[in-house]
Short mmCIF file of C-alpha atoms in Angstrom, two decimals:
data_model
loop_
_atom_site.label_atom_id
_atom_site.label_comp_id
_atom_site.label_asym_id
_atom_site.label_seq_id
_atom_site.Cartn_x
_atom_site.Cartn_y
_atom_site.Cartn_z
CA MET A 1 -39.36 -54.30 -104.72
CA SER A 2 -41.11 -50.97 -105.18
CA GLY A 3 -43.69 -50.73 -107.91
CA GLN A 4 -43.57 -46.95 -107.69
CA GLY A 5 -39.90 -46.64 -108.50
CA LEU A 6 -36.78 -46.56 -106.36
CA ILE A 7 -35.62 -43.56 -104.39
CA VAL A 8 -32.05 -42.46 -105.08
CA GLY A 9 -30.08 -40.75 -102.35
CA VAL A 10 -26.66 -39.36 -103.24
CA ASP A 11 -24.05 -38.79 -100.53
CA LEU A 12 -21.10 -36.69 -101.70
CA GLY A 13 -18.25 -36.53 -99.20
CA LEU A 14 -14.92 -34.77 -99.34
CA THR A 15 -13.04 -37.97 -100.15
CA GLY A 16 -15.67 -40.16 -101.78
CA MET A 17 -19.15 -40.20 -103.25
CA LYS A 18 -21.88 -42.78 -103.55
CA ALA A 19 -25.37 -43.06 -105.02
CA VAL A 20 -27.76 -45.61 -103.54
CA ALA A 21 -31.20 -46.67 -104.80
CA PHE A 22 -33.55 -47.61 -101.93
CA ASP A 23 -36.98 -49.16 -101.82
CA ASP A 24 -39.78 -47.92 -99.54
CA THR A 25 -38.49 -50.00 -96.62
CA GLY A 26 -35.07 -48.35 -96.71
CA LYS A 27 -33.40 -51.42 -98.17
CA PRO A 28 -30.47 -50.47 -100.42
CA ARG A 29 -31.09 -52.22 -103.75
CA PHE A 30 -28.29 -50.85 -105.92
CA GLN A 31 -25.33 -48.56 -105.38
CA SER A 32 -22.43 -46.99 -107.21
CA ARG A 33 -19.30 -45.22 -105.90
CA GLU A 34 -16.55 -42.96 -107.10
CA ALA A 35 -13.65 -41.05 -105.54
CA SER A 36 -13.85 -37.34 -104.86
CA ILE A 37 -10.76 -35.59 -106.14
CA GLN A 38 -9.34 -32.62 -104.26
CA ASP A 39 -6.71 -30.16 -105.40
CA MET A 40 -4.27 -28.39 -103.08
CA PRO A 41 -2.60 -25.79 -105.37
CA LYS A 42 -1.14 -23.87 -102.42
CA PRO A 43 -0.69 -24.39 -98.68
CA TYR A 44 -4.05 -23.94 -96.90
CA TRP A 45 -5.95 -24.16 -100.23
CA VAL A 46 -8.32 -27.11 -100.90
CA GLU A 47 -10.32 -26.86 -104.11
CA ARG A 48 -12.25 -28.95 -106.62
CA ASP A 49 -12.61 -28.38 -110.32
CA GLY A 50 -16.29 -28.36 -111.23
CA ARG A 51 -15.80 -30.09 -114.57
CA ASP A 52 -14.02 -33.03 -112.90
CA PHE A 53 -16.66 -33.09 -110.17
CA TRP A 54 -19.49 -33.31 -112.70
CA GLU A 55 -17.70 -35.96 -114.72
CA LEU A 56 -17.17 -38.22 -111.69
CA PHE A 57 -20.72 -37.55 -110.48
CA SER A 58 -22.11 -38.44 -113.91
CA LYS A 59 -20.00 -41.62 -114.13
CA MET A 60 -21.25 -42.74 -110.73
CA LEU A 61 -24.90 -42.19 -111.70
CA ARG A 62 -24.45 -44.02 -115.01
CA GLY A 63 -23.18 -47.02 -113.08
CA LEU A 64 -26.23 -46.91 -110.80
CA VAL A 65 -28.71 -46.48 -113.64
CA GLU A 66 -27.23 -49.43 -115.53
CA GLN A 67 -27.82 -51.67 -112.51
CA VAL A 68 -31.39 -50.44 -111.97
CA GLU A 69 -32.34 -50.88 -115.66
CA ALA A 70 -30.71 -54.31 -115.88
CA ALA A 71 -32.96 -55.44 -113.00
CA GLY A 72 -36.06 -54.06 -114.74
CA GLU A 73 -36.58 -51.40 -112.07
CA THR A 74 -37.25 -47.69 -112.36
CA ILE A 75 -36.20 -44.55 -110.45
CA ALA A 76 -38.81 -42.19 -109.01
CA VAL A 77 -36.72 -39.31 -107.65
CA VAL A 78 -33.14 -38.29 -106.90
CA GLY A 79 -31.76 -36.10 -104.11
CA ILE A 80 -28.26 -34.93 -103.27
CA GLY A 81 -26.63 -34.51 -99.87
CA CYS A 82 -23.17 -33.00 -100.10
CA HIS A 83 -20.30 -31.55 -98.10
CA GLY A 84 -21.17 -27.93 -97.31
CA ASP A 85 -19.58 -24.58 -96.48
CA GLY A 86 -16.82 -23.24 -98.69
CA ALA A 87 -18.09 -21.51 -101.81
CA TRP A 88 -18.77 -22.19 -105.49
CA LEU A 89 -19.14 -19.29 -107.94
CA ILE A 90 -21.17 -19.92 -111.09
CA ASP A 91 -22.27 -17.80 -114.01
CA SER A 92 -25.81 -17.45 -115.41
CA ASN A 93 -25.35 -20.74 -117.35
CA GLY A 94 -24.28 -22.65 -114.27
CA ASP A 95 -20.63 -22.90 -115.36
CA GLN A 96 -17.96 -22.42 -112.69
CA VAL A 97 -16.17 -19.07 -112.56
CA ARG A 98 -13.31 -20.64 -110.63
CA PRO A 99 -12.73 -24.00 -108.91
CA GLY A 100 -14.93 -24.62 -105.90
CA ILE A 101 -13.45 -23.85 -102.49
CA LEU A 102 -14.03 -26.74 -100.09
CA SER A 103 -14.67 -26.88 -96.35
CA LEU A 104 -11.15 -28.16 -95.68
CA ASP A 105 -9.74 -24.94 -97.12
CA SER A 106 -8.24 -22.61 -94.53
CA ARG A 107 -6.79 -19.78 -96.63
CA ALA A 108 -9.24 -17.36 -94.96
CA ILE A 109 -8.23 -18.13 -91.36
CA GLN A 110 -7.09 -14.56 -90.72
CA THR A 111 -10.28 -13.20 -92.33
CA ALA A 112 -12.30 -15.37 -89.96
CA ALA A 113 -10.33 -14.19 -86.96
CA ARG A 114 -10.89 -10.57 -87.94
CA LEU A 115 -14.62 -11.01 -88.43
CA ASN A 116 -15.02 -12.87 -85.14
CA ALA A 117 -13.12 -10.10 -83.35
CA THR A 118 -15.04 -7.23 -84.91
CA VAL A 119 -18.58 -8.50 -85.62
CA GLY A 120 -18.63 -11.98 -84.10
CA ASP A 121 -21.20 -11.10 -81.43
CA ASP A 122 -23.50 -9.53 -84.03
CA LEU A 123 -23.11 -12.49 -86.38
CA LEU A 124 -24.08 -14.80 -83.52
CA ARG A 125 -27.10 -12.64 -82.76
CA VAL A 126 -28.29 -12.38 -86.39
CA THR A 127 -27.24 -15.64 -88.03
CA GLY A 128 -26.93 -17.92 -85.00
CA GLN A 129 -23.21 -18.57 -85.40
CA ARG A 130 -19.75 -17.18 -85.34
CA VAL A 131 -17.49 -18.09 -88.22
CA GLY A 132 -14.68 -20.41 -89.21
CA PRO A 133 -12.21 -20.21 -92.09
CA ALA A 134 -14.45 -22.16 -94.49
CA SER A 135 -17.73 -20.38 -93.64
CA PRO A 136 -19.22 -19.17 -96.93
CA GLY A 137 -19.34 -15.54 -95.76
CA VAL A 138 -15.68 -15.70 -94.74
CA VAL A 139 -14.58 -17.32 -98.03
CA LEU A 140 -16.52 -14.77 -100.03
CA ALA A 141 -15.04 -11.94 -97.98
CA TRP A 142 -11.56 -13.34 -98.72
CA LEU A 143 -12.40 -13.49 -102.44
CA LYS A 144 -13.58 -9.90 -102.34
CA GLU A 145 -10.18 -8.89 -100.96
CA ASN A 146 -8.07 -11.16 -103.12
CA GLU A 147 -10.06 -12.16 -106.21
CA PRO A 148 -12.64 -9.44 -106.77
CA GLU A 149 -12.81 -10.29 -110.47
CA SER A 150 -14.19 -13.76 -109.62
CA LEU A 151 -17.07 -12.25 -107.68
CA GLU A 152 -17.77 -9.78 -110.47
CA LYS A 153 -18.06 -12.60 -113.04
CA ALA A 154 -20.38 -14.71 -110.84
CA ARG A 155 -24.17 -14.67 -111.13
CA TRP A 156 -24.67 -16.88 -108.10
CA PHE A 157 -22.67 -18.10 -105.12
CA VAL A 158 -23.80 -21.61 -104.21
CA SER A 159 -22.73 -24.77 -102.42
CA ALA A 160 -21.23 -27.86 -104.08
CA LYS A 161 -24.52 -29.75 -104.34
CA ASP A 162 -26.22 -26.67 -105.77
CA PHE A 163 -23.63 -26.59 -108.52
CA LEU A 164 -24.53 -30.18 -109.39
CA ARG A 165 -28.26 -29.41 -109.11
CA GLY A 166 -27.80 -26.70 -111.74
CA MET A 167 -26.01 -29.13 -114.01
CA LEU A 168 -28.78 -31.71 -113.54
CA THR A 169 -31.83 -29.48 -113.88
CA GLY A 170 -30.77 -26.09 -115.27
CA SER A 171 -32.39 -24.47 -112.21
CA PHE A 172 -30.34 -22.46 -109.73
CA GLY A 173 -30.94 -22.18 -106.03
CA THR A 174 -30.16 -23.66 -102.64
CA ASP A 175 -31.98 -25.13 -99.66
CA LEU A 176 -32.67 -24.19 -96.05
CA THR A 177 -29.68 -26.06 -94.63
CA GLU A 178 -27.08 -24.57 -96.99
CA ALA A 179 -28.54 -21.08 -96.96
CA SER A 180 -28.26 -20.98 -93.19
CA THR A 181 -24.48 -21.49 -93.24
CA ALA A 182 -23.92 -17.72 -93.42
CA PHE A 183 -26.52 -15.21 -94.52
CA THR A 184 -29.93 -16.12 -93.08
CA ASP A 185 -31.71 -14.77 -89.98
CA VAL A 186 -31.56 -17.49 -87.32
CA HIS A 187 -35.23 -16.88 -86.43
CA THR A 188 -36.88 -16.48 -89.83
CA GLN A 189 -34.53 -18.84 -91.75
CA GLN A 190 -34.62 -16.37 -94.65
CA TYR A 191 -31.88 -14.06 -95.96
CA SER A 192 -30.99 -11.19 -93.66
CA PRO A 193 -29.76 -7.93 -95.24
CA GLU A 194 -27.96 -7.21 -91.95
CA ALA A 195 -25.94 -10.39 -92.31
CA PHE A 196 -24.57 -9.26 -95.68
CA VAL A 197 -23.67 -5.88 -94.16
CA LEU A 198 -21.84 -7.54 -91.25
CA TYR A 199 -19.72 -9.54 -93.67
CA GLY A 200 -19.10 -6.41 -95.77
CA LEU A 201 -20.74 -8.10 -98.73
CA GLU A 202 -23.86 -6.00 -99.34
CA GLU A 203 -23.34 -6.24 -103.08
CA LEU A 204 -23.63 -10.02 -102.99
CA GLU A 205 -27.21 -10.07 -101.68
CA ALA A 206 -28.36 -9.97 -105.31
CA LYS A 207 -26.24 -13.06 -106.03
CA ALA A 208 -27.69 -15.14 -103.20
CA PRO A 209 -29.53 -18.20 -104.63
CA PRO A 210 -33.28 -18.69 -103.97
CA ILE A 211 -34.06 -20.88 -100.96
CA ALA A 212 -36.25 -24.01 -101.13
CA ALA A 213 -37.03 -26.65 -98.52
CA PRO A 214 -34.73 -29.67 -98.98
CA GLY A 215 -37.57 -31.95 -100.03
CA ASP A 216 -39.06 -29.54 -102.59
CA ILE A 217 -38.98 -30.66 -106.22
CA VAL A 218 -36.83 -28.00 -107.93
CA GLY A 219 -36.75 -29.36 -111.45
CA GLY A 220 -36.34 -32.36 -113.69
CA VAL A 221 -33.30 -33.93 -115.29
CA THR A 222 -32.54 -32.09 -118.54
CA ARG A 223 -31.81 -33.71 -121.89
CA LEU A 224 -28.08 -32.93 -121.58
CA ALA A 225 -27.97 -34.24 -118.02
CA HIS A 226 -29.77 -37.41 -119.16
CA LEU A 227 -27.08 -38.00 -121.76
CA ALA A 228 -24.34 -37.46 -119.17
CA THR A 229 -25.79 -39.41 -116.25
CA GLY A 230 -28.24 -41.88 -117.75
CA LEU A 231 -31.00 -40.63 -115.40
CA PRO A 232 -34.39 -40.45 -117.15
CA GLU A 233 -35.12 -37.08 -118.73
CA GLY A 234 -37.61 -35.19 -116.57
CA LEU A 235 -36.87 -37.27 -113.42
CA PRO A 236 -37.81 -35.17 -110.35
CA VAL A 237 -34.87 -33.71 -108.42
CA ILE A 238 -35.27 -32.38 -104.90
CA ALA A 239 -33.38 -29.34 -103.56
CA GLY A 240 -31.20 -31.60 -101.41
CA MET A 241 -29.30 -30.71 -98.26
CA HIS A 242 -26.04 -30.33 -96.41
CA ASP A 243 -24.68 -33.84 -95.92
CA VAL A 244 -24.51 -33.44 -92.12
CA ASP A 245 -28.29 -33.21 -92.02
CA GLY A 246 -28.68 -36.25 -94.26
CA GLY A 247 -26.23 -38.15 -92.07
CA ALA A 248 -28.15 -37.32 -88.93
CA ILE A 249 -31.45 -38.41 -90.46
CA GLY A 250 -29.92 -41.62 -91.75
CA ALA A 251 -28.60 -42.34 -88.28
CA GLY A 252 -32.12 -41.99 -86.91
CA ALA A 253 -31.80 -38.49 -85.49
CA VAL A 254 -35.00 -36.81 -86.65
CA LYS A 255 -36.39 -35.22 -83.49
CA PRO A 256 -35.20 -32.82 -80.77
CA GLY A 257 -32.84 -34.18 -78.15
CA GLN A 258 -31.01 -36.68 -80.33
CA LEU A 259 -27.26 -36.12 -80.69
CA ALA A 260 -25.71 -37.29 -83.94
CA VAL A 261 -21.92 -37.75 -83.92
CA MET A 262 -20.34 -38.13 -87.36
CA ALA A 263 -16.71 -39.16 -87.40
CA GLY A 264 -15.87 -38.59 -91.01
CA THR A 265 -13.54 -36.14 -92.72
CA TRP A 266 -14.99 -33.54 -90.36
CA SER A 267 -15.92 -33.89 -86.71
CA ILE A 268 -19.66 -33.29 -86.92
CA ASN A 269 -21.70 -33.19 -83.72
CA GLU A 270 -25.30 -31.97 -83.86
CA VAL A 271 -28.58 -31.80 -81.97
CA ILE A 272 -31.99 -30.99 -83.44
CA SER A 273 -34.18 -28.45 -81.66
CA ASP A 274 -37.64 -26.98 -82.15
CA ARG A 275 -36.46 -23.45 -81.39
CA PRO A 276 -33.25 -21.51 -82.12
CA VAL A 277 -30.71 -21.86 -79.33
CA THR A 278 -27.45 -20.00 -79.86
CA GLY A 279 -24.09 -20.50 -78.21
CA ASP A 280 -20.45 -19.59 -78.68
CA THR A 281 -19.34 -23.15 -79.39
CA TRP A 282 -21.95 -24.28 -81.94
CA PHE A 283 -23.72 -23.15 -85.10
CA CYS A 284 -27.50 -22.81 -84.93
CA ARG A 285 -28.60 -23.55 -88.50
CA ALA A 286 -31.82 -24.54 -90.24
CA PHE A 287 -32.79 -28.22 -90.33
CA VAL A 288 -34.57 -29.85 -93.24
CA GLU A 289 -38.07 -28.76 -92.16
CA HIS A 290 -39.16 -25.17 -91.63
CA ASN A 291 -39.06 -24.02 -87.99
CA THR A 292 -36.67 -26.72 -86.89
CA TRP A 293 -32.97 -26.14 -86.22
CA MET A 294 -29.76 -28.15 -86.31
CA ASN A 295 -27.30 -27.09 -83.64
CA MET A 296 -23.88 -28.28 -84.77
CA SER A 297 -20.41 -28.05 -83.33
CA ILE A 298 -17.86 -28.95 -85.96
CA SER A 299 -14.20 -28.91 -87.01
CA PRO A 300 -12.17 -30.54 -89.78
CA ALA A 301 -10.47 -32.77 -87.24
CA SER A 302 -11.77 -36.30 -87.32
CA SER A 303 -11.16 -39.45 -89.34
CA ALA A 304 -9.32 -37.59 -92.10
CA ASN A 305 -6.33 -37.60 -89.73
CA LEU A 306 -6.31 -41.37 -89.62
CA GLU A 307 -6.73 -41.61 -93.39
CA TRP A 308 -3.78 -39.25 -93.89
CA PHE A 309 -1.61 -41.30 -91.56
CA VAL A 310 -2.30 -44.68 -93.15
CA THR A 311 -2.27 -43.53 -96.78
CA THR A 312 0.92 -41.50 -96.26
CA LEU A 313 2.90 -43.86 -93.99
CA CYS A 314 1.27 -47.28 -94.40
CA ALA A 315 0.89 -47.59 -98.15
CA VAL A 316 2.69 -50.95 -98.31
CA GLU A 317 0.33 -52.58 -95.81
CA MET A 318 -2.73 -51.15 -97.55
CA ASP A 319 -1.61 -52.33 -100.99
CA ALA A 320 -0.83 -55.81 -99.69
CA ALA A 321 -4.30 -56.06 -98.10
CA ARG A 322 -5.99 -54.92 -101.33
CA HIS A 323 -4.11 -57.52 -103.37
CA ALA A 324 -5.14 -60.16 -100.87
CA GLY A 325 -8.75 -59.05 -101.11
CA LEU A 326 -8.79 -57.82 -97.51
CA ASN A 327 -9.89 -54.60 -95.87
CA PRO A 328 -6.96 -52.18 -96.42
CA TYR A 329 -7.65 -50.61 -93.02
CA GLY A 330 -7.94 -53.93 -91.19
CA PHE A 331 -4.35 -53.84 -89.90
CA ILE A 332 -5.14 -50.79 -87.73
CA ASP A 333 -7.34 -52.60 -85.21
CA ARG A 334 -4.91 -55.49 -85.12
CA GLU A 335 -1.93 -53.26 -84.26
CA VAL A 336 -3.92 -51.13 -81.78
CA GLY A 337 -5.09 -54.32 -80.06
CA GLU A 338 -1.54 -55.63 -79.76
CA VAL A 339 -0.23 -52.72 -77.65
CA GLY A 340 -0.97 -52.15 -73.99
CA LEU A 341 -2.75 -49.19 -72.43
CA GLU A 342 0.32 -47.94 -70.55
CA ASP A 343 2.74 -45.32 -71.91
CA PRO A 344 0.13 -43.49 -74.00
CA VAL A 345 1.02 -41.45 -77.04
CA THR A 346 -1.03 -38.26 -77.28
CA PHE A 347 -2.04 -37.07 -80.74
CA LEU A 348 -3.62 -33.69 -81.56
CA PRO A 349 -5.67 -34.33 -84.72
CA PHE A 350 -5.31 -30.89 -86.24
CA LEU A 351 -3.90 -31.72 -89.68
CA TYR A 352 -6.73 -29.86 -91.43
CA GLY A 353 -8.12 -27.61 -88.66
CA ASN A 354 -9.26 -27.58 -85.08
CA PRO A 355 -12.23 -26.64 -82.87
CA MET A 356 -10.49 -23.52 -81.52
CA GLY A 357 -10.53 -21.51 -84.73
CA ILE A 358 -6.82 -20.77 -84.57
CA ASP A 359 -3.86 -21.61 -86.78
CA ALA A 360 -2.89 -24.79 -84.94
CA SER A 361 -1.09 -27.85 -86.27
CA ALA A 362 -1.18 -31.55 -85.50
CA SER A 363 1.38 -32.97 -83.11
CA VAL A 364 2.44 -36.14 -81.28
CA SER A 365 3.59 -36.08 -77.67
CA GLY A 366 4.97 -38.74 -75.37
CA LEU A 367 6.64 -40.81 -78.11
CA ARG A 368 9.41 -43.12 -76.87
CA ALA A 369 11.85 -45.52 -78.52
CA TRP A 370 9.96 -48.57 -77.31
CA HIS A 371 6.65 -47.47 -78.78
CA LYS A 372 5.33 -49.31 -81.81
CA ARG A 373 3.16 -48.08 -84.66
CA GLY A 374 0.15 -49.44 -82.77
CA HIS A 375 0.75 -46.86 -80.01
CA LEU A 376 0.64 -44.10 -82.60
CA LEU A 377 -2.52 -45.51 -84.13
CA ARG A 378 -4.20 -45.77 -80.72
CA GLY A 379 -3.15 -42.17 -80.03
CA ILE A 380 -4.91 -41.17 -83.24
CA TYR A 381 -8.04 -43.14 -82.25
CA GLU A 382 -8.07 -41.36 -78.88
CA GLY A 383 -7.23 -37.92 -80.22
CA ILE A 384 -10.12 -38.01 -82.69
CA ALA A 385 -12.50 -39.19 -79.95
CA PHE A 386 -11.30 -36.41 -77.64
CA ASN A 387 -11.84 -33.80 -80.37
CA HIS A 388 -15.46 -35.03 -80.67
CA ARG A 389 -15.87 -34.73 -76.92
CA ILE A 390 -14.74 -31.06 -77.02
CA HIS A 391 -17.71 -30.47 -79.35
CA CYS A 392 -20.20 -32.74 -77.62
CA ASP A 393 -19.86 -31.63 -74.00
CA PRO A 394 -21.45 -28.16 -74.56
CA LEU A 395 -24.27 -29.66 -76.65
CA VAL A 396 -25.09 -32.31 -74.05
CA GLU A 397 -25.12 -29.60 -71.37
CA ALA A 398 -27.30 -27.16 -73.38
CA PHE A 399 -29.87 -29.60 -74.77
CA SER A 400 -31.91 -32.44 -73.30
CA VAL A 401 -29.98 -35.18 -75.08
CA GLU A 402 -31.94 -38.47 -75.12
CA ASP A 403 -29.52 -40.63 -77.05
CA ILE A 404 -26.23 -40.41 -78.94
CA ARG A 405 -25.95 -41.81 -82.48
CA VAL A 406 -22.44 -42.38 -83.90
CA VAL A 407 -21.73 -42.93 -87.58
CA GLY A 408 -18.68 -42.71 -89.80
CA GLY A 409 -15.31 -44.42 -89.91
CA VAL A 410 -15.36 -45.16 -86.20
CA THR A 411 -18.13 -47.75 -86.71
CA GLN A 412 -15.98 -49.85 -89.01
CA SER A 413 -13.61 -50.68 -86.13
CA ASP A 414 -14.02 -53.35 -83.44
CA ILE A 415 -12.09 -51.20 -80.93
CA TRP A 416 -12.94 -47.58 -81.67
CA PRO A 417 -16.69 -47.63 -80.73
CA GLN A 418 -15.92 -48.74 -77.16
CA LEU A 419 -13.27 -46.05 -76.91
CA PHE A 420 -15.88 -43.47 -78.05
CA ALA A 421 -18.45 -44.68 -75.50
CA ASP A 422 -15.84 -44.51 -72.72
CA THR A 423 -14.76 -41.04 -73.87
CA MET A 424 -18.37 -39.77 -73.86
CA GLY A 425 -19.13 -41.59 -70.63
CA LYS A 426 -22.54 -42.47 -72.09
CA PRO A 427 -24.05 -45.29 -74.17
CA ILE A 428 -23.82 -44.78 -77.89
CA GLN A 429 -26.08 -46.13 -80.62
CA ILE A 430 -24.47 -47.34 -83.86
CA PRO A 431 -26.89 -47.79 -86.79
CA VAL A 432 -26.66 -51.12 -88.57
CA GLY A 433 -25.76 -50.54 -92.21
CA GLY A 434 -23.36 -48.09 -93.75
CA GLU A 435 -25.53 -45.99 -96.04
CA GLY A 436 -26.62 -43.39 -93.50
CA GLY A 437 -26.07 -40.18 -95.46
CA ALA A 438 -27.59 -41.50 -98.66
CA LEU A 439 -30.46 -43.04 -96.68
CA GLY A 440 -31.22 -39.75 -94.94
CA VAL A 441 -31.40 -37.95 -98.28
CA ALA A 442 -33.63 -40.69 -99.65
CA MET A 443 -36.02 -40.31 -96.70
CA VAL A 444 -36.38 -36.59 -97.41
CA ALA A 445 -36.85 -37.32 -101.12
CA ALA A 446 -39.53 -39.90 -100.35
CA VAL A 447 -41.44 -37.27 -98.38
CA GLY A 448 -40.90 -34.81 -101.21
CA ILE A 449 -42.70 -37.00 -103.74
CA GLY A 450 -45.47 -37.91 -101.33
CA ARG A 451 -44.47 -41.46 -100.35
CA PHE A 452 -44.69 -40.47 -96.69
CA ALA A 453 -46.48 -37.66 -94.91
CA ASN A 454 -43.49 -36.42 -92.96
CA LEU A 455 -39.95 -37.21 -91.94
CA THR A 456 -40.94 -39.12 -88.79
CA GLU A 457 -43.14 -41.44 -90.87
CA ALA A 458 -40.35 -41.92 -93.44
CA SER A 459 -37.84 -42.71 -90.68
CA GLU A 460 -40.12 -45.28 -89.12
CA ALA A 461 -40.59 -47.00 -92.48
CA MET A 462 -37.07 -46.70 -93.90
CA GLY A 463 -34.84 -46.41 -90.82
CA THR A 464 -32.33 -49.00 -89.60
CA THR A 465 -31.82 -50.74 -86.29
CA THR A 466 -28.93 -49.84 -83.98
CA ASN A 467 -26.40 -51.61 -81.78
CA THR A 468 -25.74 -50.16 -78.34
CA VAL A 469 -22.21 -49.78 -76.92
CA GLU A 470 -22.19 -49.20 -73.15
CA PRO A 471 -19.30 -47.37 -71.49
CA THR A 472 -17.34 -49.24 -68.82
CA ALA A 473 -16.37 -47.74 -65.47
CA GLU A 474 -12.69 -48.58 -65.98
CA GLY A 475 -12.64 -47.31 -69.55
CA THR A 476 -14.42 -44.06 -68.65
CA LYS A 477 -11.92 -43.38 -65.87
CA LEU A 478 -9.00 -44.03 -68.18
CA MET A 479 -10.36 -41.89 -70.98
CA GLN A 480 -11.01 -39.02 -68.55
CA GLU A 481 -7.35 -39.14 -67.54
CA ARG A 482 -6.24 -39.26 -71.16
CA PHE A 483 -8.61 -36.44 -72.10
CA GLU A 484 -7.11 -34.20 -69.40
CA ARG A 485 -3.66 -35.04 -70.73
CA PHE A 486 -4.88 -34.14 -74.23
CA MET A 487 -6.27 -30.76 -73.15
CA ALA A 488 -3.07 -30.00 -71.20
CA LEU A 489 -1.07 -30.56 -74.37
CA VAL A 490 -3.40 -28.21 -76.26
CA ASP A 491 -2.85 -25.49 -73.64
CA THR A 492 0.91 -26.05 -73.80
CA GLN A 493 0.96 -25.73 -77.58
CA LYS A 494 -1.15 -22.59 -77.87
CA PRO A 495 1.70 -20.07 -77.29
CA TRP A 496 3.90 -21.85 -79.84
CA TRP A 497 1.07 -21.91 -82.37
CA ALA A 498 0.52 -18.15 -81.88
CA GLU A 499 4.22 -17.48 -82.32
CA GLN A 500 4.35 -19.50 -85.55
CA ALA A 501 1.22 -17.87 -86.93
CA ALA A 502 2.74 -14.41 -86.30
CA LYS A 503 5.81 -15.15 -88.43
#
């Protein structure tokens, strides 16, 4: 127990959200979960209505508060880590101007291609990164061209967690990690007028939200927010952070040279550094402490592909497992384990996007009449691992990587972690416990209210142990062969993708 009050870390993903109350040792005491609803009103569009978002967020917190109060405990602070990029437009009262545009959205893919072709080198020099379709600057540039009235109505452009922060506290702003997704100078970590000019968005500099450090207290829970969420009125709220930073911290990556691999909806692969290091294949963004950087190589091409496959094509098996009180995803490992390693099926996991920044689609190659569903599922396992490798290889080469931490859906499998280790050709560390993102946010919040002097101290006190998965010589050789097959299929598909995109 904690006599000083529990620390609440909120982890808001693209498909689900959870709030966890931790004590000072990092032990999760209470938790509450809700689904995250997405809307796809048009092809390439992925949005979320802010009113629905706030309602689900509030419901989740009410469930947590009820548990805490029933146990006679109290809450000391709350922090939010949330999916980033995309763009949310709010007015001076914090109300949405239009539904939030999420990071899976790819309506601005042509805008991104144009910006990379015309000012990509300058954006890399100034902001530390080129752009993808869901980069905030790209999304805002698309809105300027297609929905100028939305930009005119907005007082602020913010991220998803900043929208919720405004609803909780009535204060409007962002944090270092979110601000650095588009418009900050890679060296100073503050807004760069040149960045706005490069995006052609000079007029939006006045609508950029103030920047705080993620652990800074930015306000207290308002009376209205108390009534909606059950959180105590006046409860301190920290600025929060991009969920990829919270996930890395929760996985134990808090110092330079540690590679965090997050196999969630997105393929997130990131290394902390104590100086800005830029490259064509990664984003150099601000980390949670001033003068530290998170170098991330990402694409929306990870476990969301597996989730799409099983929810779309395996609904009967999932429903049967739920009714039996079993893990609805448990059949996957069983079927993958039943098929041999010969006659591989190659899957390109590009349902939502890809690491190449082009208009590519997912595909299956090598499928034969004698293949079973397990072959397809193994192909998805491998394709997702290979996509992570595309991102990780340049990071491992550019930085002195000491260890690799893997979190996300991959860790729930008995087969997938070994496949990842063999694909990377290196040992991987898998944290024990599944609350990494929420735990990372809680660590930062604990520092913010003075429980610990710094993030390293918080990690030592609240961090979890890890299990090590060693690569095997035979598995590494096999995965190298399969990876080459995967990349050959990508090269074969590129002309067809270009032809389809031109139609």
